[in-house]
Short mmCIF file of C-alpha atoms in Angstrom, two decimals:
data_model
loop_
_atom_site.label_atom_id
_atom_site.label_comp_id
_atom_site.label_asym_id
_atom_site.label_seq_id
_atom_site.Cartn_x
_atom_site.Cartn_y
_atom_site.Cartn_z
CA MET S 8 35.94 -40.43 22.02
CA ARG S 9 36.91 -37.43 24.00
CA ALA S 10 35.31 -38.60 27.15
CA LEU S 11 36.89 -42.20 27.19
CA PHE S 12 40.73 -40.53 26.54
CA THR S 13 39.70 -38.40 29.55
CA THR S 14 38.93 -40.95 31.46
CA LEU S 15 41.70 -43.29 31.10
CA LEU S 16 44.06 -40.61 31.53
CA ILE S 17 42.19 -40.38 35.26
CA LEU S 18 42.46 -44.07 35.48
CA LEU S 19 46.29 -44.03 34.51
CA ALA S 20 47.14 -40.81 37.19
CA THR S 21 45.30 -42.63 40.14
CA MET S 22 47.00 -46.06 39.35
CA ALA S 23 50.23 -44.45 39.09
CA ALA S 24 49.64 -42.56 42.67
CA SER S 25 48.56 -45.47 44.48
CA SER S 26 51.72 -47.51 43.59
CA LEU S 27 54.03 -45.11 45.00
CA PRO S 28 55.29 -45.98 48.68
CA ALA S 29 53.96 -45.20 51.93
CA ALA S 30 55.11 -41.50 52.96
CA ASP S 31 56.55 -40.26 56.15
CA ASN S 32 54.04 -37.24 57.23
CA SER S 33 55.62 -37.22 60.93
CA ASP S 34 57.00 -34.05 60.31
CA ARG S 35 53.02 -32.61 59.99
CA GLY S 36 52.78 -33.85 63.52
CA ALA S 37 50.54 -36.81 64.73
CA PRO S 38 47.10 -37.23 63.54
CA TRP S 39 44.04 -35.65 65.33
CA PRO S 40 42.43 -38.04 67.52
CA LEU S 41 39.17 -39.53 65.11
CA HIS S 42 35.33 -39.85 67.22
CA VAL S 43 33.42 -42.06 64.84
CA ILE S 44 29.97 -40.93 65.00
CA ASP S 45 28.22 -43.19 62.44
CA GLU S 46 29.78 -46.12 60.42
CA SER S 47 26.02 -48.20 59.61
CA SER S 48 26.22 -47.80 55.93
CA ARG S 49 28.16 -47.24 52.58
CA GLY S 50 29.33 -44.20 51.38
CA ALA S 51 28.79 -41.31 53.19
CA ASP S 52 28.58 -38.30 51.23
CA GLY S 53 28.45 -34.39 52.68
CA VAL S 54 27.45 -33.02 55.94
CA ARG S 55 24.77 -30.36 56.63
CA LEU S 56 24.78 -29.27 60.16
CA ALA S 57 21.21 -27.35 61.34
CA ASP S 58 19.92 -27.34 65.36
CA VAL S 59 17.06 -29.81 64.86
CA ASN S 60 15.71 -29.83 68.40
CA GLY S 61 16.62 -26.57 69.55
CA ASP S 62 19.02 -26.89 72.56
CA GLY S 63 21.49 -24.91 70.73
CA LEU S 64 23.69 -28.27 69.50
CA PRO S 65 24.51 -28.85 66.11
CA ASP S 66 22.67 -32.21 64.06
CA ILE S 67 23.62 -33.40 61.31
CA ALA S 68 21.91 -34.85 58.30
CA THR S 69 24.44 -37.37 55.75
CA GLY S 70 22.56 -39.15 52.39
CA TRP S 71 24.76 -42.48 52.45
CA GLU S 72 25.05 -42.69 48.26
CA GLU S 73 26.12 -46.51 48.18
CA GLY S 74 24.15 -47.44 51.30
CA GLY S 75 20.93 -45.61 48.95
CA VAL S 76 20.34 -44.18 52.83
CA THR S 77 19.76 -40.97 54.68
CA ARG S 78 20.14 -40.56 58.53
CA VAL S 79 20.02 -37.52 60.92
CA TYR S 80 22.32 -37.49 64.06
CA LEU S 81 21.25 -35.54 67.08
CA HIS S 82 23.76 -34.02 69.05
CA PRO S 83 24.20 -35.95 72.53
CA GLY S 84 25.98 -32.99 74.25
CA ARG S 85 29.39 -33.19 75.41
CA ALA S 86 29.68 -36.02 77.39
CA GLY S 87 28.59 -38.65 74.59
CA VAL S 88 29.91 -36.50 71.54
CA ALA S 89 32.75 -38.96 71.17
CA LYS S 90 30.84 -42.03 70.86
CA PRO S 91 28.26 -42.52 68.24
CA TRP S 92 25.42 -40.19 68.18
CA PRO S 93 21.47 -41.10 68.27
CA ALA S 94 20.16 -41.63 64.66
CA VAL S 95 17.75 -41.68 62.31
CA THR S 96 16.82 -43.34 58.75
CA VAL S 97 14.53 -40.55 57.41
CA GLY S 98 14.22 -42.31 53.94
CA PRO S 99 15.24 -44.71 51.29
CA THR S 100 17.61 -42.52 48.82
CA PRO S 101 19.31 -44.21 45.87
CA SER S 102 22.25 -42.62 44.59
CA VAL S 103 21.73 -39.83 46.89
CA GLU S 104 24.24 -36.46 46.58
CA ASP S 105 23.61 -34.39 49.51
CA ALA S 106 21.76 -34.11 52.19
CA VAL S 107 20.28 -30.46 53.73
CA LEU S 108 18.05 -30.11 57.33
CA VAL S 109 15.21 -27.56 56.35
CA ASP S 110 11.57 -26.83 58.22
CA LEU S 111 10.64 -26.90 54.86
CA ASP S 112 6.25 -26.37 55.65
CA ALA S 113 6.98 -24.31 58.60
CA ASP S 114 5.50 -26.60 61.36
CA GLY S 115 8.32 -26.03 63.63
CA HIS S 116 9.59 -29.66 62.98
CA THR S 117 12.49 -29.46 60.51
CA ASP S 118 12.57 -31.93 57.49
CA VAL S 119 15.15 -33.00 55.10
CA VAL S 120 15.45 -32.37 51.07
CA THR S 121 17.76 -34.79 49.21
CA CYS S 122 19.38 -34.95 45.94
CA CYS S 123 19.73 -37.99 43.97
CA GLU S 124 22.23 -38.54 40.80
CA GLY S 125 22.11 -41.82 39.27
CA GLY S 126 19.10 -43.73 38.05
CA THR S 127 16.95 -42.22 40.47
CA ARG S 128 17.35 -38.75 39.10
CA THR S 129 15.07 -37.21 41.89
CA MET S 130 15.12 -34.32 44.69
CA PHE S 131 12.89 -35.77 47.83
CA VAL S 132 11.75 -34.23 50.95
CA HIS S 133 11.64 -36.02 54.50
CA TRP S 134 8.90 -34.99 56.16
CA ALA S 135 9.40 -35.59 60.39
CA PRO S 136 7.12 -36.20 62.55
CA LYS S 137 4.93 -33.82 64.07
CA ASP S 138 5.36 -35.56 67.14
CA SER S 139 8.88 -34.48 68.51
CA ALA S 140 9.35 -37.43 70.71
CA ALA S 141 9.06 -39.28 67.45
CA TYR S 142 12.08 -37.52 65.78
CA LEU S 143 13.98 -40.76 65.90
CA ASP S 144 11.69 -43.30 65.04
CA PRO S 145 12.21 -44.11 61.28
CA ALA S 146 8.49 -45.23 60.62
CA ALA S 147 7.48 -41.84 61.96
CA TRP S 148 8.85 -40.00 58.48
CA ARG S 149 7.31 -39.49 55.54
CA THR S 150 9.42 -39.38 51.66
CA GLU S 151 7.82 -37.97 48.80
CA PRO S 152 9.61 -36.92 45.67
CA ILE S 153 9.14 -32.94 44.34
CA VAL S 154 7.06 -33.73 41.51
CA ALA S 155 9.05 -31.31 39.24
CA SER S 156 12.67 -32.43 40.07
CA ARG S 157 11.77 -36.44 39.32
CA LYS S 158 13.57 -37.59 36.76
CA THR S 159 14.80 -34.79 35.43
CA MET S 160 18.33 -34.18 36.04
CA ALA S 161 21.33 -36.25 38.22
CA TRP S 162 20.63 -33.71 41.06
CA MET S 163 23.70 -32.59 42.90
CA PHE S 164 23.66 -29.81 45.73
CA CYS S 165 20.13 -28.08 47.40
CA VAL S 166 20.62 -24.63 49.61
CA PRO S 167 17.04 -23.57 50.90
CA LEU S 168 16.97 -19.89 50.50
CA GLN S 169 13.98 -17.45 50.28
CA VAL S 170 14.31 -16.03 46.23
CA ASP S 171 11.03 -14.23 45.37
CA GLY S 172 10.11 -12.93 48.77
CA ARG S 173 6.96 -14.26 49.19
CA ARG S 174 5.06 -17.38 50.68
CA GLY S 175 7.44 -19.93 52.31
CA ILE S 176 11.45 -21.05 52.02
CA ASP S 177 12.07 -21.93 48.36
CA LEU S 178 15.09 -24.53 47.21
CA VAL S 179 17.99 -23.32 44.84
CA ALA S 180 19.48 -26.69 43.35
CA GLY S 181 22.29 -27.94 40.99
CA ALA S 182 22.43 -30.89 38.92
CA LYS S 183 25.34 -32.48 36.65
CA GLY S 184 25.55 -34.31 33.26
CA ASN S 185 23.56 -34.10 30.36
CA GLY S 186 20.83 -30.76 30.68
CA ALA S 187 22.34 -30.14 33.95
CA ARG S 188 20.94 -26.46 35.20
CA ILE S 189 21.24 -24.30 38.59
CA GLY S 190 17.67 -22.76 39.42
CA TRP S 191 15.07 -22.57 42.12
CA PHE S 192 12.15 -24.24 42.96
CA GLU S 193 9.59 -21.92 43.72
CA ALA S 194 7.17 -22.78 47.07
CA PRO S 195 3.79 -22.90 46.77
CA GLU S 196 1.14 -21.91 49.03
CA ASN S 197 1.27 -24.97 51.01
CA PRO S 198 4.66 -26.57 51.07
CA ARG S 199 3.20 -30.20 51.37
CA ARG S 200 1.67 -29.83 47.84
CA LEU S 201 4.61 -31.15 46.38
CA ASP S 202 3.26 -31.38 42.87
CA GLN S 203 2.60 -27.55 42.87
CA TRP S 204 6.40 -26.29 43.24
CA ARG S 205 7.78 -24.52 40.04
CA TRP S 206 11.21 -25.46 38.95
CA HIS S 207 12.81 -21.99 37.30
CA PRO S 208 15.77 -22.77 35.80
CA VAL S 209 18.53 -19.70 36.06
CA SER S 210 22.23 -20.94 34.31
CA PRO S 211 23.88 -24.04 32.33
CA ALA S 212 25.91 -26.35 34.48
CA SER S 213 28.35 -29.27 34.32
CA TRP S 214 29.08 -30.79 37.39
CA ILE S 215 28.02 -28.19 40.49
CA MET S 216 30.12 -29.36 43.45
CA SER S 217 28.90 -26.18 45.69
CA LEU S 218 26.18 -23.39 45.69
CA ARG S 219 26.33 -20.71 48.56
CA ALA S 220 24.52 -17.37 48.97
CA ALA S 221 25.43 -14.20 49.20
CA ASP S 222 25.16 -10.46 48.37
CA VAL S 223 27.83 -10.79 46.14
CA ASP S 224 26.79 -6.95 44.49
CA GLY S 225 25.99 -5.92 47.84
CA ASP S 226 22.46 -4.36 46.46
CA GLY S 227 20.68 -6.10 49.24
CA ASP S 228 19.42 -9.54 48.31
CA LEU S 229 21.45 -12.92 47.61
CA ASP S 230 23.19 -13.75 44.72
CA LEU S 231 24.43 -17.53 44.41
CA LEU S 232 28.24 -18.16 44.02
CA ALA S 233 28.73 -21.61 42.66
CA SER S 234 32.01 -24.09 41.70
CA ASP S 235 31.52 -26.12 38.42
CA ARG S 236 34.21 -29.49 37.90
CA ARG S 237 33.57 -29.34 34.21
CA GLY S 238 32.31 -28.09 30.52
CA GLU S 239 32.40 -24.26 29.51
CA LEU S 240 30.97 -22.66 32.86
CA ARG S 241 33.47 -24.58 34.51
CA GLY S 242 35.28 -22.37 37.63
CA CYS S 243 33.63 -20.48 40.39
CA ARG S 244 31.37 -18.38 39.47
CA TRP S 245 28.54 -16.01 40.55
CA LEU S 246 25.06 -15.58 39.43
CA GLU S 247 23.25 -11.71 39.87
CA ASN S 248 19.67 -11.96 41.24
CA PRO S 249 17.53 -10.01 39.43
CA GLY S 250 15.23 -8.92 42.21
CA HIS S 251 12.27 -9.66 43.59
CA GLY S 252 8.52 -9.26 42.13
CA GLU S 253 8.08 -9.79 38.59
CA ARG S 254 11.87 -9.15 37.42
CA GLN S 255 12.60 -12.86 39.74
CA LEU S 256 11.79 -14.54 36.51
CA GLN S 257 14.17 -12.54 34.68
CA PRO S 258 17.88 -14.33 33.39
CA TRP S 259 20.65 -14.13 35.97
CA ARG S 260 23.46 -13.00 34.77
CA ASN S 261 26.50 -14.88 35.26
CA HIS S 262 29.74 -13.54 36.45
CA PHE S 263 33.15 -15.40 36.74
CA ILE S 264 35.36 -15.10 39.47
CA GLY S 265 38.28 -17.46 37.90
CA GLY S 266 39.46 -21.25 37.61
CA GLN S 267 37.97 -21.62 33.92
CA ASP S 268 41.28 -23.63 33.58
CA ARG S 269 40.75 -25.87 36.63
CA GLU S 270 38.76 -28.45 37.98
CA VAL S 271 37.43 -26.58 41.44
CA MET S 272 36.02 -28.81 43.84
CA PHE S 273 34.13 -27.79 47.00
CA MET S 274 34.09 -23.88 47.33
CA THR S 275 34.00 -21.74 50.50
CA VAL S 276 34.03 -17.96 51.52
CA ALA S 277 35.48 -16.20 54.32
CA ASP S 278 38.10 -13.63 55.00
CA LEU S 279 41.46 -15.35 55.18
CA ASP S 280 43.26 -12.25 55.04
CA SER S 281 41.37 -10.25 58.00
CA ASP S 282 40.52 -6.68 56.06
CA GLY S 283 36.78 -7.08 56.15
CA ALA S 284 36.09 -8.37 52.73
CA ASP S 285 35.53 -11.59 51.96
CA GLU S 286 37.63 -14.12 49.55
CA VAL S 287 36.72 -17.05 47.55
CA LEU S 288 38.37 -20.17 48.50
CA THR S 289 37.85 -23.60 45.87
CA ALA S 290 39.87 -26.78 46.74
CA VAL S 291 41.31 -27.79 43.31
CA LYS S 292 41.53 -31.67 41.51
CA GLY S 293 45.30 -31.96 41.28
CA SER S 294 46.89 -29.11 42.91
CA GLY S 295 46.45 -26.73 46.41
CA PRO S 296 43.85 -24.39 46.91
CA ILE S 297 43.03 -21.25 44.72
CA VAL S 298 41.96 -18.34 46.73
CA PHE S 299 40.48 -15.40 44.72
CA ARG S 300 40.64 -12.08 46.26
CA ARG S 301 37.87 -9.32 45.25
CA ALA S 302 39.90 -6.37 43.37
CA GLU S 303 39.04 -2.53 43.49
CA LYS S 304 38.07 -2.45 39.94
CA ALA S 305 34.06 -3.76 39.95
CA ASP S 306 33.68 -7.57 39.39
CA ALA S 307 37.43 -8.63 38.91
CA TRP S 308 38.68 -10.70 40.99
CA THR S 309 42.52 -11.52 41.83
CA PRO S 310 43.77 -15.20 42.32
CA PHE S 311 46.79 -16.97 44.06
CA SER S 312 47.30 -20.59 44.68
CA ILE S 313 48.56 -22.29 47.99
CA ALA S 314 50.82 -24.71 47.63
CA MET S 315 49.91 -28.48 48.01
CA PRO S 316 51.79 -29.95 50.48
CA GLU S 317 53.55 -33.52 49.62
CA ASN S 318 51.65 -36.82 50.43
CA LEU S 319 48.49 -35.49 50.22
CA GLY S 320 45.54 -36.63 48.28
CA SER S 321 43.76 -34.64 45.19
CA GLY S 322 41.88 -31.65 46.29
CA LYS S 323 37.81 -32.11 47.47
CA GLY S 324 37.37 -29.43 50.27
CA VAL S 325 38.07 -26.64 51.86
CA ALA S 326 37.40 -24.52 54.95
CA VAL S 327 38.19 -21.64 56.81
CA GLY S 328 38.40 -21.42 61.08
CA ASP S 329 41.48 -20.26 63.46
CA ILE S 330 42.90 -23.88 64.21
CA ASP S 331 45.08 -22.78 66.81
CA ARG S 332 43.57 -19.97 68.16
CA ASP S 333 46.05 -17.09 67.17
CA GLY S 334 43.89 -14.80 65.98
CA ARG S 335 44.68 -15.50 62.10
CA PRO S 336 42.55 -17.44 59.92
CA ASP S 337 44.38 -21.07 58.63
CA VAL S 338 42.97 -23.34 56.03
CA VAL S 339 41.64 -26.71 56.19
CA LEU S 340 41.84 -29.21 53.26
CA SER S 341 40.49 -32.12 52.50
CA CYS S 342 41.14 -34.75 49.72
CA GLU S 343 40.10 -37.67 47.74
CA HIS S 344 42.97 -40.21 46.13
CA ALA S 345 44.53 -40.36 49.55
CA GLY S 346 45.43 -43.71 51.86
CA ASP S 347 48.75 -45.83 50.89
CA GLY S 348 50.88 -43.47 52.79
CA ARG S 349 49.44 -40.17 51.89
CA SER S 350 46.99 -38.04 54.40
CA GLY S 351 43.28 -37.21 53.40
CA VAL S 352 42.64 -34.22 55.80
CA VAL S 353 45.10 -31.03 57.31
CA TRP S 354 45.52 -27.57 58.11
CA LEU S 355 47.93 -25.15 57.02
CA CYS S 356 48.80 -21.83 58.60
CA CYS S 357 50.20 -18.62 57.18
CA ASP S 358 53.12 -16.80 59.00
CA LYS S 359 53.00 -14.14 56.57
CA THR S 360 50.09 -12.39 54.71
CA PRO S 361 48.10 -15.72 53.11
CA ALA S 362 49.46 -14.44 49.18
CA GLU S 363 52.96 -14.78 49.92
CA GLN S 364 53.49 -18.24 50.47
CA ALA S 365 54.30 -18.78 53.92
CA TRP S 366 51.54 -21.52 54.18
CA THR S 367 52.76 -24.53 57.12
CA ALA S 368 51.26 -28.12 56.52
CA HIS S 369 49.86 -29.57 59.91
CA GLU S 370 48.38 -33.24 60.10
CA ILE S 371 44.60 -34.18 60.71
CA SER S 372 43.80 -37.47 59.50
CA GLY S 373 46.94 -39.11 59.01
CA PRO S 374 47.14 -42.27 56.40
CA ARG S 375 43.83 -43.29 57.22
CA GLY S 376 41.07 -42.73 55.15
CA ILE S 377 40.83 -42.49 51.52
CA LYS S 378 37.75 -40.07 49.59
CA PHE S 379 37.16 -37.35 52.00
CA ASP S 380 34.43 -35.14 51.23
CA ARG S 381 32.52 -31.49 52.77
CA LEU S 382 34.48 -30.08 55.87
CA GLU S 383 32.50 -28.29 58.83
CA LEU S 384 34.92 -26.23 61.23
CA LEU S 385 32.73 -25.95 64.85
CA ASP S 386 33.50 -26.95 68.56
CA LEU S 387 31.93 -30.25 68.79
CA ASP S 388 33.32 -30.88 72.28
CA ALA S 389 32.39 -27.49 73.75
CA ASP S 390 36.52 -27.06 74.66
CA GLY S 391 37.39 -23.77 73.12
CA ASP S 392 38.74 -24.67 69.85
CA LEU S 393 37.62 -25.64 66.24
CA ASP S 394 37.10 -29.73 65.67
CA VAL S 395 36.58 -30.97 61.75
CA LEU S 396 33.77 -32.74 61.30
CA ALA S 397 33.73 -34.44 57.78
CA CYS S 398 32.84 -37.84 56.05
CA GLU S 399 34.82 -40.47 53.94
CA GLU S 400 32.86 -42.32 51.65
CA SER S 401 35.96 -45.41 50.74
CA GLU S 402 38.17 -47.16 53.05
CA PRO S 403 38.19 -50.80 52.28
CA ALA S 404 37.37 -53.22 54.86
CA ALA S 405 37.16 -56.71 55.20
CA GLY S 406 37.15 -56.42 51.65
CA LYS S 407 33.69 -54.18 51.30
CA ARG S 408 33.67 -50.96 50.40
CA ARG S 409 32.69 -49.46 53.00
CA GLY S 410 34.47 -46.19 54.38
CA LEU S 411 35.08 -44.46 57.90
CA GLY S 412 31.54 -43.31 58.03
CA VAL S 413 30.23 -39.86 59.40
CA PHE S 414 33.06 -38.39 62.26
CA TRP S 415 35.15 -35.69 63.69
CA TYR S 416 38.81 -35.10 64.29
CA GLU S 417 39.15 -33.71 68.24
CA ASN S 418 41.12 -30.55 68.20
CA PRO S 419 44.59 -31.31 70.36
CA ASN S 420 45.51 -27.55 70.08
#
């Protein structure tokens, strides 16, 4: 009953928002030029980066949730970057939520690991062809499930990470829903033997949005940062790595950072105030981003909120970079429930210290697009400034829920 009541409240709020009149966002400036990388499927759900072919340029993996496929995009170089990129479908992935690039078997060819929810509830490895010339040939790819993941959880996010200090790269993953956990898959002697990967849970979870590896406690090993939307462990938190060897199988102690009273979304880590120490930033459903600054007291965090600009959707993703090249970090925010005059992506600059609320919003997307996702800031066109790489799941087109796909906004600054 409680879940039904919550669902009704969200539905009513969404209906009310969609009935608002079109808003005038002209005071934030003109939208940035939009360049589509791919719009061939439906439900583009996230962008993850790696240099697949060693040319020094960032390539992309994206899962298409409604389309049920995962695709890799190769950066075509500056001359072709504003056109659709060369791409390959690496395999079928019904209800895919995340796709990450990693050379899992260390053969020199970048594979893809996908996380699927829905009725699939399985993680897959898409093995890249041994012949680099066949990388864009879909028939040369091979898709197999990680056996220990099969039909166990609604998998949401994966981070390739050397966890135990032995053998090959391991896989940290998180899920949502009943029985959800954060944990890691231990790589076997032969990574190709997907029936031999062992699952080690480290924490309960409800709805994992982000996972990041960072040495939070400064002890020389990598801990896990997580944002969890729902449940008893909701909020931003970090899980303390117990160390290598036999200690690795001990419980990972949970430390809350903050946001337990909010529905936190995607999270990032950056030195927002340029003091030499990283802050944790998270987008929040229904309000502006929250910044958590590390206090002098051990494992204590001081939060401050960034006011949500008017005429936006609801917070979804957040990224930090110097957008206007003035030497100070800026914040880029993506939203869902945009459209109808509300923007989905903006950037915010700060004229004072970040905690003094002197933030000014500038347009990126304009009102086109409804449900945006994770953001990456990088100089895609090699002109010296940061562009915004994103994807968008659901913009009605010709009566179909297709979305803008995978694309980037060109920084005009």
